Structures are given as C-alpha cells and as structure tokens.
Amino acid sequence: MSTGTLIAIIVPIVVVLLLVAVAVRLAGRRRRLRERFGPEYDRTVESGDSRRAAERELRSREERHADLDIRELPAEARDRYAAEWTAVQERFVDEPSRCVDDADRLVTRLMSDRGYPTEGYEQQVRDLSVEHGDTLEHYRSAHDIGLRNREGRATTEELRGAMVHYRALFQELLGAPPAAPGPAADTRRRHDAA
C-alpha cells in the first residue's frame, strides 16, 4: 500500500473517531444537565431558541450557583422555620389569602437564610433550578396563584393549592421529610366540622 492510500484510509477514520468522541461528550453533557435540572431541562429547552442556547443557559445557571454561598440551616433554625410554617397552615382556615402571602414571604426568607439571592422572582427561579428543578414547578404554580390572590382573583381552593405548592419547596429547602397532608386535608376537616 502506498503512503497516499494509507493517508486516504487513516484520515477519514480519525475524523470519524473525533466526531464520535465529540458526540459522546455532548451526549454526556446533555444527560448530566437532564439529571441535574430534571423537568427544568425540558422546560428551558422548549422555551428557548434552540437546545444549544438552552443548555448554555443551564450551564450559566450552574456557574452562578457555584458562586453562591448555599448552606444548610442549623437545627434550631430548621425547627423555628417548621414552627412558623405550622402556624401559617393553622391560620389558613380563617385567613387563606393572608396565609398564602405569609407562605410566600416565609419561603423567600428561607431562601435568603440558605444563601439564595432573593432580588426577584425570575432570578430566584433560575437560582433554585440548579438544585431544586424537581420542585420548581410547585414554586411557579404557587407564585402564579399568589399573584392572582393579590389581585383578589384566587379562589379558596386555588389558595389551598398554593399552600400545598409552597410546602413542597419549603420542605425541600428546609431539608425536612415530607409531612402528612397539610392545609388541603387539615383545613377541609376543620371546615367540614364547623
């Protein structure tokens, strides 16, 4: 075999191997992003201009998140937050609208104490998405209901749903195990008994 023939065979093989290596690397990155962000990965891809732009956005979120000082709460702080959450839930029957606002403020304060910046809802969502992508849709739903609540357009059932959604993120941020049914079941029992 001549040198030219060998080069004609080897160069395409090397190019194909390089392309395969790049494809494997990109697939690994994509899989890692999917695993890390959960449903937020698909949501970002669907709402973006392209998969590449969405993945760039998600990597940007990871970089910002790495610069944050996210910390666990001491046991006393977790207990205090848990007690505050219980108090908010217990008042729900009498003051559902106010309790949803209180739940929002409590979740925001918990974010802040954990080290998440709270400068605005959209940035909160981006920052939370890195570690809490699976519960982020709960936060979005609760926030949307909270906005309707402030406009006086949320029903009591929607407010109950907002409390359930807030609780999902609250528990994850707090690091607490899932609780027994909250306001959705407890308030119905008390309301039905009245």
CSV table of C-alpha atoms in Angstrom, one decimal:
chain,number,residue,atom,x,y,z
A,1,MET,CA,0.0,0.0,0.0
A,2,SER,CA,1.2,3.4,-0.9
A,3,THR,CA,1.5,6.3,1.6
A,4,GLY,CA,-1.2,8.2,-0.2
A,5,THR,CA,-3.6,5.2,0.2
A,6,LEU,CA,-2.8,4.8,3.9
A,7,ILE,CA,-3.4,8.5,4.4
A,8,ALA,CA,-6.7,8.3,2.5
A,9,ILE,CA,-7.8,5.5,4.8
A,10,ILE,CA,-6.5,6.8,8.1
A,11,VAL,CA,-7.7,10.5,7.8
A,12,PRO,CA,-11.4,9.6,7.4
A,13,ILE,CA,-11.1,7.0,10.3
A,14,VAL,CA,-9.5,9.7,12.6
A,15,VAL,CA,-12.2,12.2,11.6
A,16,VAL,CA,-15.0,9.7,12.3
A,17,LEU,CA,-13.4,8.8,15.6
A,18,LEU,CA,-13.2,12.5,16.5
A,19,LEU,CA,-16.8,13.1,15.6
A,20,VAL,CA,-17.9,10.1,17.7
A,21,ALA,CA,-15.9,11.4,20.6
A,22,VAL,CA,-17.5,14.8,20.3
A,23,ALA,CA,-20.9,13.3,20.1
A,24,VAL,CA,-20.3,11.1,23.1
A,25,ARG,CA,-19.1,14.1,25.1
A,26,LEU,CA,-22.1,16.2,24.1
A,27,ALA,CA,-24.5,13.4,24.9
A,28,GLY,CA,-22.8,13.0,28.3
A,29,ARG,CA,-23.2,16.8,29.0
A,30,ARG,CA,-26.8,16.7,27.9
A,31,ARG,CA,-27.5,13.7,30.1
A,32,ARG,CA,-25.8,15.4,33.1
A,33,LEU,CA,-27.9,18.5,32.6
A,34,ARG,CA,-31.1,16.5,32.3
A,35,GLU,CA,-30.3,14.7,35.5
A,36,ARG,CA,-29.3,17.8,37.4
A,37,PHE,CA,-32.2,20.0,36.3
A,38,GLY,CA,-35.0,17.4,35.9
A,39,PRO,CA,-38.1,18.8,34.4
A,40,GLU,CA,-36.5,22.3,34.3
A,41,TYR,CA,-34.2,21.0,31.5
A,42,ASP,CA,-37.2,20.3,29.2
A,43,ARG,CA,-38.9,23.5,30.1
A,44,THR,CA,-35.8,25.5,29.3
A,45,VAL,CA,-35.3,23.7,26.0
A,46,GLU,CA,-38.9,24.2,25.0
A,47,SER,CA,-39.0,27.9,25.9
A,48,GLY,CA,-35.6,28.7,24.3
A,49,ASP,CA,-34.5,29.4,20.8
A,50,SER,CA,-32.5,26.1,20.5
A,51,ARG,CA,-31.3,23.2,22.5
A,52,ARG,CA,-27.8,24.6,22.4
A,53,ALA,CA,-28.9,28.0,23.7
A,54,ALA,CA,-31.0,26.3,26.5
A,55,GLU,CA,-28.1,24.2,27.5
A,56,ARG,CA,-25.8,27.2,27.6
A,57,GLU,CA,-28.4,29.0,29.8
A,58,LEU,CA,-28.5,26.0,32.2
A,59,ARG,CA,-24.6,25.9,32.4
A,60,SER,CA,-24.7,29.6,33.1
A,61,ARG,CA,-27.1,28.9,36.0
A,62,GLU,CA,-24.7,26.3,37.3
A,63,GLU,CA,-21.8,28.7,37.2
A,64,ARG,CA,-23.7,31.4,39.1
A,65,HIS,CA,-24.9,28.8,41.6
A,66,ALA,CA,-21.4,27.6,42.2
A,67,ASP,CA,-20.5,31.2,43.3
A,68,LEU,CA,-23.4,31.4,45.8
A,69,ASP,CA,-22.8,30.6,49.4
A,70,ILE,CA,-25.6,28.0,49.8
A,71,ARG,CA,-25.6,26.5,53.3
A,72,GLU,CA,-27.7,24.1,55.4
A,73,LEU,CA,-29.6,25.6,58.3
A,74,PRO,CA,-28.7,24.8,61.9
A,75,ALA,CA,-31.2,22.5,63.7
A,76,GLU,CA,-32.6,25.4,65.7
A,77,ALA,CA,-33.3,27.5,62.6
A,78,ARG,CA,-35.0,24.5,60.9
A,79,ASP,CA,-37.1,24.0,64.0
A,80,ARG,CA,-38.1,27.7,64.1
A,81,TYR,CA,-39.0,27.6,60.4
A,82,ALA,CA,-41.0,24.4,60.8
A,83,ALA,CA,-42.9,26.0,63.7
A,84,GLU,CA,-43.6,29.2,61.6
A,85,TRP,CA,-44.8,27.0,58.7
A,86,THR,CA,-47.2,25.1,61.1
A,87,ALA,CA,-48.5,28.4,62.4
A,88,VAL,CA,-49.2,29.7,58.9
A,89,GLN,CA,-51.0,26.4,58.0
A,90,GLU,CA,-53.1,26.5,61.1
A,91,ARG,CA,-54.4,30.0,60.3
A,92,PHE,CA,-55.3,29.0,56.8
A,93,VAL,CA,-59.0,28.3,57.5
A,94,ASP,CA,-59.6,31.8,59.0
A,95,GLU,CA,-57.3,33.8,56.7
A,96,PRO,CA,-56.5,31.9,53.5
A,97,SER,CA,-55.5,34.9,51.4
A,98,ARG,CA,-53.1,36.3,54.1
A,99,CYS,CA,-51.6,32.8,54.7
A,100,VAL,CA,-50.6,32.4,51.1
A,101,ASP,CA,-48.8,35.8,51.3
A,102,ASP,CA,-47.2,34.7,54.5
A,103,ALA,CA,-46.2,31.4,53.0
A,104,ASP,CA,-44.5,33.3,50.1
A,105,ARG,CA,-42.7,35.5,52.5
A,106,LEU,CA,-41.6,32.6,54.6
A,107,VAL,CA,-40.3,30.7,51.6
A,108,THR,CA,-38.4,33.8,50.4
A,109,ARG,CA,-36.9,34.3,53.9
A,110,LEU,CA,-35.9,30.6,54.0
A,111,MET,CA,-34.2,31.0,50.6
A,112,SER,CA,-32.3,34.0,51.8
A,113,ASP,CA,-31.2,32.3,55.0
A,114,ARG,CA,-29.9,29.3,53.0
A,115,GLY,CA,-27.9,31.7,50.9
A,116,TYR,CA,-30.0,32.2,47.8
A,117,PRO,CA,-30.3,35.7,46.5
A,118,THR,CA,-33.9,37.0,46.5
A,119,GLU,CA,-33.6,40.0,44.2
A,120,GLY,CA,-36.5,39.0,42.0
A,121,TYR,CA,-38.8,36.1,41.2
A,122,GLU,CA,-37.2,35.2,37.8
A,123,GLN,CA,-33.7,35.1,39.3
A,124,GLN,CA,-35.0,33.1,42.2
A,125,VAL,CA,-36.3,30.5,39.8
A,126,ARG,CA,-33.0,30.4,37.9
A,127,ASP,CA,-31.0,30.0,41.1
A,128,LEU,CA,-33.3,27.4,42.6
A,129,SER,CA,-33.4,25.4,39.3
A,130,VAL,CA,-29.9,24.1,39.8
A,131,GLU,CA,-30.6,22.1,43.0
A,132,HIS,CA,-34.4,22.1,43.1
A,133,GLY,CA,-35.5,21.5,39.5
A,134,ASP,CA,-37.9,18.8,40.5
A,135,THR,CA,-39.9,21.1,42.8
A,136,LEU,CA,-39.6,24.3,40.8
A,137,GLU,CA,-43.0,23.8,39.1
A,138,HIS,CA,-44.6,23.9,42.6
A,139,TYR,CA,-43.0,27.3,43.2
A,140,ARG,CA,-44.1,28.6,39.8
A,141,SER,CA,-47.7,27.4,40.5
A,142,ALA,CA,-47.7,28.9,44.0
A,143,HIS,CA,-46.3,32.2,42.7
A,144,ASP,CA,-49.0,32.4,39.9
A,145,ILE,CA,-51.8,31.8,42.4
A,146,GLY,CA,-50.2,34.3,44.8
A,147,LEU,CA,-50.3,37.0,42.1
A,148,ARG,CA,-54.0,36.2,41.4
A,149,ASN,CA,-54.5,36.3,45.2
A,150,ARG,CA,-53.1,39.8,45.4
A,151,GLU,CA,-55.5,40.9,42.6
A,152,GLY,CA,-58.4,39.3,44.5
A,153,ARG,CA,-59.0,36.7,41.8
A,154,ALA,CA,-57.9,33.4,43.5
A,155,THR,CA,-60.5,31.0,44.9
A,156,THR,CA,-60.1,29.4,48.3
A,157,GLU,CA,-59.4,26.1,46.5
A,158,GLU,CA,-56.6,27.7,44.5
A,159,LEU,CA,-55.2,29.2,47.7
A,160,ARG,CA,-55.2,25.8,49.3
A,161,GLY,CA,-53.3,24.5,46.2
A,162,ALA,CA,-50.8,27.4,46.6
A,163,MET,CA,-50.1,26.3,50.2
A,164,VAL,CA,-49.5,22.7,49.0
A,165,HIS,CA,-47.2,24.0,46.3
A,166,TYR,CA,-45.3,26.3,48.7
A,167,ARG,CA,-45.0,23.5,51.2
A,168,ALA,CA,-43.3,21.2,48.6
A,169,LEU,CA,-40.5,23.8,48.0
A,170,PHE,CA,-40.4,24.8,51.7
A,171,GLN,CA,-39.8,21.2,52.8
A,172,GLU,CA,-37.1,20.7,50.2
A,173,LEU,CA,-35.3,23.9,51.2
A,174,LEU,CA,-35.7,23.1,54.8
A,175,GLY,CA,-34.4,19.6,54.4
A,176,ALA,CA,-37.4,18.2,56.2
A,177,PRO,CA,-39.1,14.8,55.3
A,178,PRO,CA,-42.5,15.1,53.6
A,179,ALA,CA,-45.2,15.9,56.1
A,180,ALA,CA,-48.6,14.4,56.5
A,181,PRO,CA,-51.3,16.1,54.4
A,182,GLY,CA,-51.3,19.8,55.1
A,183,PRO,CA,-53.8,22.6,54.5
A,184,ALA,CA,-55.6,20.8,51.8
A,185,ALA,CA,-56.7,18.0,54.1
A,186,ASP,CA,-56.4,19.6,57.5
A,187,THR,CA,-58.4,22.7,56.6
A,188,ARG,CA,-61.1,20.7,54.9
A,189,ARG,CA,-61.6,18.6,58.0
A,190,ARG,CA,-61.8,21.6,60.2
A,191,HIS,CA,-64.1,23.4,57.7
A,192,ASP,CA,-66.4,20.4,57.3
A,193,ALA,CA,-66.6,20.0,61.1
A,194,ALA,CA,-67.7,23.7,61.5
